[in-house]
Each structure stands twice: as C-alpha cells, then as structure tokens.
XYZ file of C-alpha atoms in Angstrom:
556
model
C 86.633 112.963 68.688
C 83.590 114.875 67.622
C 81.780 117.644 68.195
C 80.475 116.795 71.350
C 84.327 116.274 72.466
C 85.512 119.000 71.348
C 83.142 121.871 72.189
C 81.064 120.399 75.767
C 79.731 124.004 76.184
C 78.752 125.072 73.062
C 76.501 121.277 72.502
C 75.101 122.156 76.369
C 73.222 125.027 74.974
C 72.578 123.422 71.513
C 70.990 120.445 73.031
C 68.971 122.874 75.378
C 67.898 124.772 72.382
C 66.918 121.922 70.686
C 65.099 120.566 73.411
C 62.643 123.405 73.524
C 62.850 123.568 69.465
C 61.245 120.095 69.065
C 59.115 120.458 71.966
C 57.555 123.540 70.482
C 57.486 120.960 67.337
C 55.496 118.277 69.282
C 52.531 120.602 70.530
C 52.336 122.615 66.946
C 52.066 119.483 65.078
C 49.305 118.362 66.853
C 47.828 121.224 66.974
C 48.137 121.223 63.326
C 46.113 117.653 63.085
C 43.890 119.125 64.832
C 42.937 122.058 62.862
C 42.960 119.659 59.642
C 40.405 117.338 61.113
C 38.147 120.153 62.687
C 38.159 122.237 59.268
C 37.325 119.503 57.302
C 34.885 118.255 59.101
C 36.282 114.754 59.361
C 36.493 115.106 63.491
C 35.129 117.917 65.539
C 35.521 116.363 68.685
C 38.795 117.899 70.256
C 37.976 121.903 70.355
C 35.135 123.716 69.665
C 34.996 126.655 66.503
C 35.547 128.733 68.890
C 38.813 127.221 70.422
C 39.719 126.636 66.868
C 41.270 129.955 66.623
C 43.439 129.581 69.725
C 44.730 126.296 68.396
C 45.838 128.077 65.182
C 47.418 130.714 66.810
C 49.462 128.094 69.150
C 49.987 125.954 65.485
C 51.435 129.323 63.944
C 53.492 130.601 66.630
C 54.629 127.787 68.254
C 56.314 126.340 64.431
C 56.894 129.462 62.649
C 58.668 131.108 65.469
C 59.554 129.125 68.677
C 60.534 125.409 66.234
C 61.999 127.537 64.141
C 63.588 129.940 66.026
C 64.741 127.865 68.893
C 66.491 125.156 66.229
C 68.110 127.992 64.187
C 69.830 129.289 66.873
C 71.063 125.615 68.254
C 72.294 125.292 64.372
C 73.745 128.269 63.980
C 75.400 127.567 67.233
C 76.796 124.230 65.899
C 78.165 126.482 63.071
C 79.919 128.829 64.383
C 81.274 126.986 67.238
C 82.601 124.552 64.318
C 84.019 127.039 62.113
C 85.567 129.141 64.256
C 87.056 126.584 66.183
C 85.964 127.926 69.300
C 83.661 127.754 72.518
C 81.376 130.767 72.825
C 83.355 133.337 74.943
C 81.195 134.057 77.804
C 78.687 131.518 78.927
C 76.826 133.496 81.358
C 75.730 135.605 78.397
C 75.257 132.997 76.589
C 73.116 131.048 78.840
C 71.805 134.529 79.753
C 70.104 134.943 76.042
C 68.911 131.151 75.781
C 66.906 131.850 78.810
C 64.951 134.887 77.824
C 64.559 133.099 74.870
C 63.119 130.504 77.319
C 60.818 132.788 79.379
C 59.545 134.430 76.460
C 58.130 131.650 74.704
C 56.974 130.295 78.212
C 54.608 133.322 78.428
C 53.604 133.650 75.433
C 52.573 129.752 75.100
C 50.577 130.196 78.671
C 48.676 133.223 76.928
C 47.614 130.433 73.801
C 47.030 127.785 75.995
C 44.869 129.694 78.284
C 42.453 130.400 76.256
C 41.297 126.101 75.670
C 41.214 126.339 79.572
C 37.525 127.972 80.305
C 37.887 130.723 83.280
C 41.669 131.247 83.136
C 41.087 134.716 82.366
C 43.565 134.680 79.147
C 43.117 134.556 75.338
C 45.283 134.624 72.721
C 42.923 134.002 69.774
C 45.188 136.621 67.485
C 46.640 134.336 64.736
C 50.348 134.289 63.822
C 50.035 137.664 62.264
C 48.154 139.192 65.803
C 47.048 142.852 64.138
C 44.791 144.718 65.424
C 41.584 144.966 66.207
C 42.383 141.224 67.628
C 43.682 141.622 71.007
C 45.741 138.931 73.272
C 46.383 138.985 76.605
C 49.350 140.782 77.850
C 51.547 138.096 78.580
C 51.835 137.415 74.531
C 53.046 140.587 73.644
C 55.632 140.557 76.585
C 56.118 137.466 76.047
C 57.042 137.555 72.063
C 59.512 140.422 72.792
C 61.702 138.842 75.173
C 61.691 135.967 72.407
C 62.979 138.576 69.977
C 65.149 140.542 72.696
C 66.878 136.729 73.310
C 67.545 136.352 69.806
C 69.200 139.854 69.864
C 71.296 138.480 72.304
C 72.142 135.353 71.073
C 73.502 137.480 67.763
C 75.739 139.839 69.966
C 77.116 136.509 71.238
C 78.267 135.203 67.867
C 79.633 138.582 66.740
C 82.084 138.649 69.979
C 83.061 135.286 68.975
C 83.608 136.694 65.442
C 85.603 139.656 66.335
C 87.765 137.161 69.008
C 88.788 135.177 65.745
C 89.389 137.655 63.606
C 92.028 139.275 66.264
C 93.944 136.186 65.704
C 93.116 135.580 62.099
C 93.663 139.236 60.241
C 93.827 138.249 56.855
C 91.858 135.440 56.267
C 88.335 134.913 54.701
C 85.588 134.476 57.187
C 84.747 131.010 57.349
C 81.662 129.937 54.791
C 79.375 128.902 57.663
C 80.241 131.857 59.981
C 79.671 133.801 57.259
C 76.281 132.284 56.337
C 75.246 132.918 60.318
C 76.312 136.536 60.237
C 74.718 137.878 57.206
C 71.353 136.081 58.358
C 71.544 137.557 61.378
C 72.238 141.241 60.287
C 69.039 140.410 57.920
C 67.484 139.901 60.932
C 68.462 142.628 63.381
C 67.174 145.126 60.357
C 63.929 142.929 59.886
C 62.958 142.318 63.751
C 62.841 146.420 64.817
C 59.075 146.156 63.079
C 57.957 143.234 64.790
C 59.665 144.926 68.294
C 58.136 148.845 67.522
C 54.810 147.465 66.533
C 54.738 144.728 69.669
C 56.346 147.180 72.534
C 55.203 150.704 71.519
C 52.314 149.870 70.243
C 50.489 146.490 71.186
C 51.908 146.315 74.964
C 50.392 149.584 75.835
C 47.236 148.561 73.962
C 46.831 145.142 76.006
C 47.415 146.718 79.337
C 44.726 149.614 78.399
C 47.488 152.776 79.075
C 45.854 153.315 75.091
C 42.120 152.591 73.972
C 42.453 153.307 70.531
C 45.110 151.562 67.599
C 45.357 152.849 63.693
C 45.439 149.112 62.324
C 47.387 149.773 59.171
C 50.509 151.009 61.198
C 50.698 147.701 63.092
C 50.187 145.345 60.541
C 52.542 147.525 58.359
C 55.308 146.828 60.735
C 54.293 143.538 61.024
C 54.720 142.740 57.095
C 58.175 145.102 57.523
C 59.243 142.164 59.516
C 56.649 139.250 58.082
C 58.023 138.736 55.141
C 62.046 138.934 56.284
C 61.273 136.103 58.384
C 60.647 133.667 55.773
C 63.986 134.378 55.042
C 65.183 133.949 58.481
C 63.622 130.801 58.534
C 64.822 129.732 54.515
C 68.678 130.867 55.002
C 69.361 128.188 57.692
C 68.050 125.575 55.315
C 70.142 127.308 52.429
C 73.460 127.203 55.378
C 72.637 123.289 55.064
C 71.838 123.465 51.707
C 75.339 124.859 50.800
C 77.256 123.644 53.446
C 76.747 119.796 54.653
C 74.041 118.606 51.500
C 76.909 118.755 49.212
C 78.959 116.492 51.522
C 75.966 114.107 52.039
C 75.592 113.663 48.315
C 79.266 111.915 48.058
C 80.816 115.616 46.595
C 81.450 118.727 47.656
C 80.243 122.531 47.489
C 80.355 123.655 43.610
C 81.267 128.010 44.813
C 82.047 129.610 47.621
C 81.783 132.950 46.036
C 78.792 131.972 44.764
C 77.423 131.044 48.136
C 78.323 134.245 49.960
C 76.458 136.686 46.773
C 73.602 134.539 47.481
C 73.451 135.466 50.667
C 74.340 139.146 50.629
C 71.276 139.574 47.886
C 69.238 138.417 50.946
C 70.294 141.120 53.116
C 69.830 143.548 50.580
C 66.652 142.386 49.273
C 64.585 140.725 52.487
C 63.291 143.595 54.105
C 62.037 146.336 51.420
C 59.665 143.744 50.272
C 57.629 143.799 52.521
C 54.412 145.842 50.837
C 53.404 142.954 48.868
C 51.187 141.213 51.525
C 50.018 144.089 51.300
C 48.485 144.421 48.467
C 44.883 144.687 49.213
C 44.883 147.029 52.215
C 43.874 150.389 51.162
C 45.826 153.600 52.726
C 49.082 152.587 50.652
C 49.341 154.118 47.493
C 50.144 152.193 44.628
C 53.484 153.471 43.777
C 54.915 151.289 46.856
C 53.162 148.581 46.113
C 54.664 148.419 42.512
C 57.890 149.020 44.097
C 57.348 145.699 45.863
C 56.706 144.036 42.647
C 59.323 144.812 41.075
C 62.075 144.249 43.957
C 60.103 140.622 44.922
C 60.778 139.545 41.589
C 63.835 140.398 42.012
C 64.565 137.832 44.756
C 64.028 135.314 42.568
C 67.518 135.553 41.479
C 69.375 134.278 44.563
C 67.073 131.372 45.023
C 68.154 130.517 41.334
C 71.464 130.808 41.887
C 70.842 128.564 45.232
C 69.312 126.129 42.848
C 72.498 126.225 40.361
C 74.963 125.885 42.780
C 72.979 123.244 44.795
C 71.971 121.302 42.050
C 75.411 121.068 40.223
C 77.254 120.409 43.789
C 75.085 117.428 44.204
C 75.807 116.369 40.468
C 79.603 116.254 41.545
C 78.581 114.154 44.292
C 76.218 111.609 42.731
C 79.019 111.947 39.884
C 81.552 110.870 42.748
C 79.566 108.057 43.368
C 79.621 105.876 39.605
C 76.303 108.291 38.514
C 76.487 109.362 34.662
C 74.119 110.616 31.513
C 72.503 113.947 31.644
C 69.789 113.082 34.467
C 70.677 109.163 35.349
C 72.913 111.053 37.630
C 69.998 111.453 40.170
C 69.878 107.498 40.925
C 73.179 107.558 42.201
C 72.435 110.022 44.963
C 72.115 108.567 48.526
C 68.471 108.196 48.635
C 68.429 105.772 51.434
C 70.051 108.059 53.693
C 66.904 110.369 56.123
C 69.460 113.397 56.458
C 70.222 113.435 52.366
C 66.645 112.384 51.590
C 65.044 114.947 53.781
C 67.093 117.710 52.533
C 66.745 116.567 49.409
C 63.051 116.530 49.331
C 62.472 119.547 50.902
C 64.402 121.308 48.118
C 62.300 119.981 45.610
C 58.946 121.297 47.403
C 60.751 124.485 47.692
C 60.951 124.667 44.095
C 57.599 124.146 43.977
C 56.554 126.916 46.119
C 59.044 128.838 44.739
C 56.200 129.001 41.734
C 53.084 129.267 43.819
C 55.421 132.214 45.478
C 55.689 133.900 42.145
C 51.569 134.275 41.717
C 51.683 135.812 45.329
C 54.260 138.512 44.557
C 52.067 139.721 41.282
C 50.158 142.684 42.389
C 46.797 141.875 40.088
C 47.034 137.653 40.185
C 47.289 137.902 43.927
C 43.986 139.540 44.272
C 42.663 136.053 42.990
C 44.339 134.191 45.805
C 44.156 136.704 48.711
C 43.445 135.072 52.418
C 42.159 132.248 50.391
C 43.433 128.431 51.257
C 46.043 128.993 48.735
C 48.453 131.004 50.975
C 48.545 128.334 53.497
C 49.043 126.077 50.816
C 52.259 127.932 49.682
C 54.061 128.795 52.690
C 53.568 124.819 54.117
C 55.919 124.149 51.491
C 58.192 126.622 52.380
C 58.563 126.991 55.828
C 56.636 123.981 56.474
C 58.655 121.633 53.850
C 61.804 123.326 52.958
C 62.686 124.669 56.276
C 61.085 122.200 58.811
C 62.196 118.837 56.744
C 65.438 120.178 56.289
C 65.760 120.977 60.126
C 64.463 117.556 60.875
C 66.579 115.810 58.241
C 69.842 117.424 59.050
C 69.313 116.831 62.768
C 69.628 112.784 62.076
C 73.297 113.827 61.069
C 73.969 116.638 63.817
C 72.661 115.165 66.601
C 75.289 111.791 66.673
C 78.034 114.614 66.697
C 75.756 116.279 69.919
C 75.674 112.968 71.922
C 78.558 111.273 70.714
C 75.990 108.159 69.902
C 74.654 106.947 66.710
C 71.486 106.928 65.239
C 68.562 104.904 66.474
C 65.756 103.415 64.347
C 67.560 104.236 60.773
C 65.021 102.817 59.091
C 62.088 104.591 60.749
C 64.169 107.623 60.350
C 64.382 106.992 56.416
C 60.358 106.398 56.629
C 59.866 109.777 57.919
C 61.008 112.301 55.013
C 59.271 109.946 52.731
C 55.946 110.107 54.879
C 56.364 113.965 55.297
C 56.624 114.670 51.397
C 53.599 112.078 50.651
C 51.792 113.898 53.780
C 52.615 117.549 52.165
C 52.514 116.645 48.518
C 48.559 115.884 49.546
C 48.105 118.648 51.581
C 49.239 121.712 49.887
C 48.067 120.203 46.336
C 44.356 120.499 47.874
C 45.073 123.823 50.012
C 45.999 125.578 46.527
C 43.461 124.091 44.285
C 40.943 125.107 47.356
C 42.586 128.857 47.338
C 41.265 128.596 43.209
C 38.176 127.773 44.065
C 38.046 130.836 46.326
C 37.720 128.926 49.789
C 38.916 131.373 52.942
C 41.567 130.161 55.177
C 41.367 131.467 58.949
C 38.518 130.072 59.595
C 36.727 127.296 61.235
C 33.879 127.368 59.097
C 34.363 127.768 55.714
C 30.399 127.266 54.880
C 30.742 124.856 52.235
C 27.199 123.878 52.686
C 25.761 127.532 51.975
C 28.412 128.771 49.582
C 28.527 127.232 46.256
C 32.784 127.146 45.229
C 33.571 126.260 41.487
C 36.735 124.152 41.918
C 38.827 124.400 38.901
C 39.945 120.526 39.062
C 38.499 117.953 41.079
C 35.552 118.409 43.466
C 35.477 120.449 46.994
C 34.858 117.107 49.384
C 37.388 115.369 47.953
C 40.070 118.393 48.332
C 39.183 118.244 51.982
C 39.294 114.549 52.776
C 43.060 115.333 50.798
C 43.616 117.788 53.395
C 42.685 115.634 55.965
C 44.229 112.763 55.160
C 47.527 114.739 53.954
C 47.705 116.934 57.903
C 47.021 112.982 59.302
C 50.324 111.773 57.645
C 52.079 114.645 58.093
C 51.427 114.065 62.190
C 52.417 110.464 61.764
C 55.629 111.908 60.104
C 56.337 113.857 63.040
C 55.720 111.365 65.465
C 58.791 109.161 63.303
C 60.877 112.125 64.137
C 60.072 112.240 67.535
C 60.342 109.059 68.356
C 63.919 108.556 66.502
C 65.052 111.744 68.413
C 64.141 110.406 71.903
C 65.628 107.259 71.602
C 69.010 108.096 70.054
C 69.612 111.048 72.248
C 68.770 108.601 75.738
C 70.123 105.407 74.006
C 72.271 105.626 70.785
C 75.312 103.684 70.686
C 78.913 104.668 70.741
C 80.621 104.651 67.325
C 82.405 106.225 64.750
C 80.632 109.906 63.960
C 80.618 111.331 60.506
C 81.260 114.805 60.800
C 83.683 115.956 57.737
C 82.392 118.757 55.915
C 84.827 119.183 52.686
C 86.496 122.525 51.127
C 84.516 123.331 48.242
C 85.343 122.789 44.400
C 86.154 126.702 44.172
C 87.221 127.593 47.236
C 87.901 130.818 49.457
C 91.093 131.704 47.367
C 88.880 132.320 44.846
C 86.108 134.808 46.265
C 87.051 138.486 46.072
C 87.463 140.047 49.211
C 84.691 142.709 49.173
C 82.122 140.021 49.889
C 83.194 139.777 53.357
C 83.087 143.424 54.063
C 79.938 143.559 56.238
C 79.747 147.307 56.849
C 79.136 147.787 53.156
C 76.456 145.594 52.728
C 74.759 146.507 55.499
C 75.085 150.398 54.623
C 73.184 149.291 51.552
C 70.683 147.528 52.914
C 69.451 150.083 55.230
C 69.521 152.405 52.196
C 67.260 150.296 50.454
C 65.103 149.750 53.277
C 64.565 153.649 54.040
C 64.086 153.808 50.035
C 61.072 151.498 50.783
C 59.550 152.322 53.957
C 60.753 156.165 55.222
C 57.619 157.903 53.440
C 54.902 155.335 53.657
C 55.766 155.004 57.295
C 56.043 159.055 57.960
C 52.590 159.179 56.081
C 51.165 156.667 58.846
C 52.825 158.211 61.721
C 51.562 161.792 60.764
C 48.574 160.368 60.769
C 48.328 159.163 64.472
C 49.549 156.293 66.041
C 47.157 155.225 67.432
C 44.041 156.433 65.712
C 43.872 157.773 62.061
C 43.157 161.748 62.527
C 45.069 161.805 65.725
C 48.290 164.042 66.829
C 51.752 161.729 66.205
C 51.880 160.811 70.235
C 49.165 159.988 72.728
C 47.455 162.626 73.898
C-alpha cells in the first residue's frame, strides 16, 4: 500500500492542485522563452514590445505565485496527510479552499491574457510587483485576493487537522513535516496581510475608480512587507524536502531534528521585518529602517547555513551508507543517476550560489550598483527559479508514483531534465548578472543596446545575450522533459512496488527540547519583531494620506 491507498481523499485534492500547479508551469515557461528571445533580439516574432510587458507579468505571476503556490499546497498536503496519519477532516472545506484558489487564479490569468487579445477591453501590463501608478484591470486584483483568501483557507484546514491529532496525541512532539508546514504557514499568515491591505483597501477601490488618486510608496511598501516573505514561502517547501525526503534519497537519513525545527522558527522570526531592503532606493523612508534591514537580512543568513550543515552532513551519512569515503570522494557515491536526488541536489547547489549574489542585494550601498538592473533577475532565477522550481519538479518524480500508485515513465528523460535545467540556468543567470554589472535595466523590452554604450566587466554585451537566449531556450526544453514525463506516468505508469519510506533521523525527536514546538511563543515574537520594523514607518505613511501624500488618513 501507498499513499494513494491509504489516503484517496487527501491525493484527490493533491493531484487537483497539482494539476493547476504545472499547468500554471506550462504557460509561464513559455512565456518565459518568449521574453528571452524577444529581449535579446534573437526572435521578435511572437508579441510585440508592447505585449512584452503582459507576457512578463503572466511569466511572473503565473510561476512565482500560482506554480508555486498551487504545488506547495498539494505538498504540504502530502505532508501532513502523511505525518499525521490522517485524511483532512472536512472535505467540503477543503475542496471549498482549493476552489477559490481555483477561481482566483482563473481571473486573474483572464486579466493577463486579455491584454495579447486586441479589443478585449482588459490589461494587466503591471509586472509581478503591480505598484502603482501601473494599473490592471479589476479582475487581477479580485482575482489575486481570492488566491490569497484560498490559501488562508487551506492553512485553517491543516491546523484543524493539527489540533484533531494532538487531542489524541497529548504528549508527543509534533511530527517533523507537520511541523515544517505549520511554521511556514504562520510565516505566511503574518507576511500575506500586506499583500491583502495593499490589494483590497487600496488597489480594488483604485481599479474600479471609487478612488482617483494612490500615494505609491504605501502600496509598494506593503507589497515588499509581503515581497520579500514570499521567497521564503516559496524556499521553506524546498527546505521541507530538503530536510525531510533528500536525506532518504541520498541512501542516509536526516543528521537533526532539533536542528531542523530552529531553522525554521528563525524563519518566522526573521521573514517579515526584512522587508525595507528592496527598498533601498525609494526616498520617503528614512535611513534608520533601512539600516535596520541590513542588519536583520544579514542575519538570515544564519538559518540557511545551518540548512546547509545539516543538509550537507545528512547526505554525507547517506553517500557514506552507500561504500563513499575520503574527505570529498564522498560526493561520487551519491545517487546521481536518480532525477528526484539529482534535481534536488542541483538546485541546492544554485541556491548556494544565489545565496552570494543575495548577499550584494541585502548591502544597503553595493545594491545601489545593481538596482532594477539584469542582475536581480539573475539572482532570484536561481532561487525561486532553481532552488524552489527544480526541487518541486525533482521531488514530484518520487511523489507522484505514491499519487497514482504507478511508476515512473521515461526515467531516463526524467534524469535528462535536471541536468538540462542546471546547464539551461547555469547560462542564463551567469549572463543576467554579469549584464546587471554592466548596468543593463531589466523590465524592459528594449534595453537600447544600440544607443547606450554598457562597459561589461567580463566578456562582451552580444555574447551575454545570445547566453541568455540560448540558456531561457534550454531551460524551455527542460520543462517540456518534465512535462512530458508527468503526462505519461500519471495516464500510463505501471503498477509496481512504490518507494515511499522516509527514515527517523540520526538525532531524533527525543532529543529536541520541547519549547521548539510551542507555537504561541514564537509567533508572539515574531509579531513583536515585525511591529519593531514596520509600526512607525507605516503610521508615518498613513498620516500622510492613503491615498495621496498631503491628504487626511481616509478618503474624503
């Protein structure tokens, strides 16, 4: 028996939510191939400049929330489920939040793709970040809060679960991966009230013209309250795999438990207050809070170190496990010919390499150099783009036999693809941040390469954009691998023995003191720290009108 067997309700709605995840994943990626070609210059021949901008609003919103969102929710579903040893409670409600969820993005997509249809009457041209003065039709306002609403929802869901087991199970530790799936979702209840105040109190009215006038630095204040907690909303479901099932993949097993859990309450704490540094360069914040967001940035360096400790030395144990010896030989005897280890694998590596490029975005003075330059694309597609979205794709070659109770099609086109995507990104990002260096804008369609002159520090400016190119084309190929292996083991995978053992780790629960599990302590601290951070810059902004700079605190 697997998964499939044992909990038929809770793989109907992971299956549905992964349905709409890698559908979401199709039309992004090519809209992604698209904007590579067109900015280049290699092929113009799909949308205009103009249409550019709605095709990288659907490639922002369509990965960095509806992919991601849609599959964290299906995994964290799968977690819980599996942990807990139980089916969701009520699944009404739970089918309930999938489909706002559902409707949300529905609207929100038809506001995008409106605007490559000429006379629909709808635009969306407003970029992931969508601050004003860009404006979007209606529907993608509405339409983006239901998506957050649902997700509300979907967290309610797995605390009632929670609270069921823990009437039956008093005195026992919460269970690692329930525990991982809690703590990211109280990080991001606390996160998501910016994104919801800025999109229904201000930006709804806005778009339906109740208001005719927005301050811009309140909105994209609460945006970046929320902007930069969702990288870690999208990074802790890669670190739940991380922890969790790459240990087991390796041959070994999970190094700390304790460890695990103080990673992940230093993300609660620290996600949100950071917010101010991509925000850096916008005047009417004083420079006190933005040195505040120095200083507590750096600080979240520390729990992605200890990730990479306890990662690294749990996948020692494994390789270890497996004949591998010396002080780095180790490393051959690691399942490399595996897509769900080699994937994950991978995709922690390029984290650790925009873990650096991070590190020049959080300094207050270097950032100036970089700021809405090619290089901040370039980092965060090896974040969320590498070490969230290969690990989602890599991990789902192991899930997805436990979802159908079928094995894996096309294992060898499904090793191909994390190879392809690293090769694809490795190019990619390499020539985004040398580009960023040379000073070349992102956002745009038109860069003017022909009228500017850019002094690339290493190699020349047409060949960083036939890299680009040529990296975005095998990244697309990549996905199409993924696709493709998806499809055909989900509709024709053969019955088989399912591998879905996840072992106790090497220092288990016994061993982690009990105050990590108390949630209403760590959650009392991170609002503290988050109304340390944000009570007087945002008092300043309301004072100052909400809706125009001068004005009275409410409309008028």
């Amino acid at each position: 028996m697997t998964f499939v067997d044992r909990y038929p309700d809770a793989t109907r709605i992971v299956k549905a939510s992964f349905i709409v995840a890698f559908t979401a994943l199709g039309i992004g990626g090519f809209f992604g191939l698209v904007q590579a070609l067109h900015r280049t210059g290699t092929f113009r021949g799909i949308v205009s400049s103009v249409q550019y901008y709605d095709v990288l609003t659907g490639h922002g919103v369509l990965l960095a929330l509806v992919f991601t969102t849609f599959f964290i929710v299906g995994l964290y579903q799968w977690g819980i489920s599996r942990s807990l040893e139980r089916e969701p409670e009520n699944m009404t409600f739970t089918w309930t939040w999938f489909w706002v969820m559902t409707v949300g993005t529905v609207l929100t997509a038809t506001a995008i793709l409106g605007g490559l249809v000429p006379g629909s009457g709808m635009s969306a041209a407003v970029l992931y970040t969508f601050y004003p003065p860009l404006q979007a039709h209606p529907l993608f306002y509405i339409g983006a809060a239901l998506l957050v609403v649902g997700s509300w929802l979907t967290g309610v869901d797995w605390f009632i679960s929670f609270r069921r087991w823990r009437e039956e199970h008093p005195d026992d530790s919460i269970p690692l991966q329930t525990y991982m799936v809690l703590f990211t979702w109280l990080m991001w209840y606390i996160c998501s009230i910016g994104v919801a105040l800025e999109v229904v109190v201000l930006l709804i009215p806005w778009s339906l013209g109740f208001v005719t006038n927005i301050d811009p630095l309140l909105p994209r204040t609460l945006f970046w309250y929320f902007g930069h907690a969702v990288v870690y909303f999208w990074l802790l479901p890669a670190y739940f795999v991380w922890y969790s099932i790459l240990p087991k993949l390796s041959g070994g097993r999970l190094f700390s438990d304790s460890l695990t859990r103080i990673v992940f309450v230093f993300f609660l704490l620290l996600s949100t207050p950071i917010g101010f540094h991509h925000q850096y360069a916008d005047p009417g914040i004083s420079l006190g809070y933005k040195m505040w967001a120095v200083i507590s940035t750096l600080l979240i360096l520390l729990p992605s170190l200890m990730t990479a400790f306890t990662v690294i030395s749990s996948m020692e144990h494994g390789a270890r496990q497996r004949g591998g010896s010396g002080y780095f030989a180790w490393m051959g005897a690691l399942p490399w010919n595996r897509p769900a280890f080699a994937g994950c694998a991978l995709a922690g590596i390029m984290f650790a390499a925009g873990g650096f490029s991070g590190m020049i975005n959080a300094s207050l003075n270097i950032d100036m150099l970089v700021h809405n330059t090619a290089w901040i694309p370039g980092h965060f597609h090896l974040t969320v783009g590498t070490a969230s979205a290969l690990t989602f794709m890599a991990i789902t070659y192991w899930i997805l036999p436990q979802l159908t109770g079928r094995t894996l099609k096309f294992k060898k086109l499904a090793l191909a693809q994390p190879y392809t995507w690293f090769v694809g990104m490795t190019l990619m990002s390499n020539a985004l941040h040398r580009a960023g260096l040379a000073g070349i804008p992102r956002r745009t369609a038109e860069p003017e390469y022909r009228s500017v002159t850019y002094d690339p520090p290493f190699g020349t400016v047409s060949e960083m954009q036939w890299q680009t190119a040529l990296g975005g084309t095998i990244l697309f190929i990549s996905l199409v691998f993924f696709l493709v292996v998806v499809i055909a083991s989900w509709r024709g995978g053969q019955e088989g023995p399912i591998d879905d053992t996840i072992p106790e780790p090497l220092s288990g629960a016994e061993h982690t003191p009990k105050i990590l599990d108390n949630m209403k302590l760590w959650i009392a601290i991170a609002i503290v720290l988050v109304l340390l951070a944000y009570s007087l810059p945002l008092a300043d902004m309301v004072m100052d009108g909400l809706f125009s700079p001068g004005a009275p605190p409410t409309p008028v």
